[in-house]
Amino acid sequence: MQCPFCGEGALVHQTKDMPYTYEGKSTVIPAVTGDFCGACGECVFTDKESKRIGDAMLAFNRLVNSGA
Ligand SMILES: [Zn+2]
């Protein structure tokens, strides 16, 4: 499948750890499964995986905001 973002790369289905940064603090969201573009780095997730990633990001944001 061709990448819908850049139209150049091919999307590759894989699972990998995704770095995430909020307010200068970094974490890694483990074992994120999606279709990743090798050309531009964009990725496409299923609805279920998007929700899990969103929840993980929000949880990390709360942790950072709490000062931990
Ligand atoms: Zn792309």
mmCIF file with all atom_site columns, N, CA, C and O in Angstrom, residues 2 18 22 26 62 65:
data_model
loop_
_atom_site.group_PDB
_atom_site.id
_atom_site.type_symbol
_atom_site.label_atom_id
_atom_site.label_alt_id
_atom_site.label_comp_id
_atom_site.label_asym_id
_atom_site.label_entity_id
_atom_site.label_seq_id
_atom_site.pdbx_PDB_ins_code
_atom_site.Cartn_x
_atom_site.Cartn_y
_atom_site.Cartn_z
_atom_site.occupancy
_atom_site.B_iso_or_equiv
_atom_site.pdbx_formal_charge
_atom_site.auth_seq_id
_atom_site.auth_comp_id
_atom_site.auth_asym_id
_atom_site.auth_atom_id
_atom_site.pdbx_PDB_model_num
ATOM 1  N N  . GLN A 1 2  ? 0.506  2.202  -0.842 1.00 0.00 ? 2  GLN A N  1
ATOM 2  C CA . GLN A 1 2  ? 1.293  3.422  -0.929 1.00 0.00 ? 2  GLN A CA 1
ATOM 3  C C  . GLN A 1 2  ? 0.915  4.385  0.203  1.00 0.00 ? 2  GLN A C  1
ATOM 4  O O  . GLN A 1 2  ? -0.231 4.416  0.645  1.00 0.00 ? 2  GLN A O  1
ATOM 5  N N  . MET A 1 18 ? 7.122  3.314  20.084 1.00 0.00 ? 18 MET A N  1
ATOM 6  C CA . MET A 1 18 ? 6.971  4.658  19.546 1.00 0.00 ? 18 MET A CA 1
ATOM 7  C C  . MET A 1 18 ? 7.365  5.716  20.572 1.00 0.00 ? 18 MET A C  1
ATOM 8  O O  . MET A 1 18 ? 6.753  5.808  21.625 1.00 0.00 ? 18 MET A O  1
ATOM 9  N N  . TYR A 1 22 ? 6.353  15.064 25.584 1.00 0.00 ? 22 TYR A N  1
ATOM 10 C CA . TYR A 1 22 ? 5.368  16.051 26.037 1.00 0.00 ? 22 TYR A CA 1
ATOM 11 C C  . TYR A 1 22 ? 6.027  16.976 27.033 1.00 0.00 ? 22 TYR A C  1
ATOM 12 O O  . TYR A 1 22 ? 6.662  16.525 27.987 1.00 0.00 ? 22 TYR A O  1
ATOM 13 N N  . SER A 1 26 ? 10.209 12.771 27.752 1.00 0.00 ? 26 SER A N  1
ATOM 14 C CA . SER A 1 26 ? 10.026 11.726 26.761 1.00 0.00 ? 26 SER A CA 1
ATOM 15 C C  . SER A 1 26 ? 9.659  10.393 27.390 1.00 0.00 ? 26 SER A C  1
ATOM 16 O O  . SER A 1 26 ? 10.067 10.084 28.505 1.00 0.00 ? 26 SER A O  1
ATOM 17 N N  . ARG A 1 62 ? -0.729 13.459 31.872 1.00 0.00 ? 62 ARG A N  1
ATOM 18 C CA . ARG A 1 62 ? -1.181 13.653 33.261 1.00 0.00 ? 62 ARG A CA 1
ATOM 19 C C  . ARG A 1 62 ? -0.031 13.465 34.239 1.00 0.00 ? 62 ARG A C  1
ATOM 20 O O  . ARG A 1 62 ? 0.110  14.199 35.215 1.00 0.00 ? 62 ARG A O  1
ATOM 21 N N  . ASN A 1 65 ? 2.156  16.509 34.032 1.00 0.00 ? 65 ASN A N  1
ATOM 22 C CA . ASN A 1 65 ? 1.479  17.653 34.642 1.00 0.00 ? 65 ASN A CA 1
ATOM 23 C C  . ASN A 1 65 ? 1.428  17.551 36.161 1.00 0.00 ? 65 ASN A C  1
ATOM 24 O O  . ASN A 1 65 ? 1.367  18.559 36.861 1.00 0.00 ? 65 ASN A O  1
#
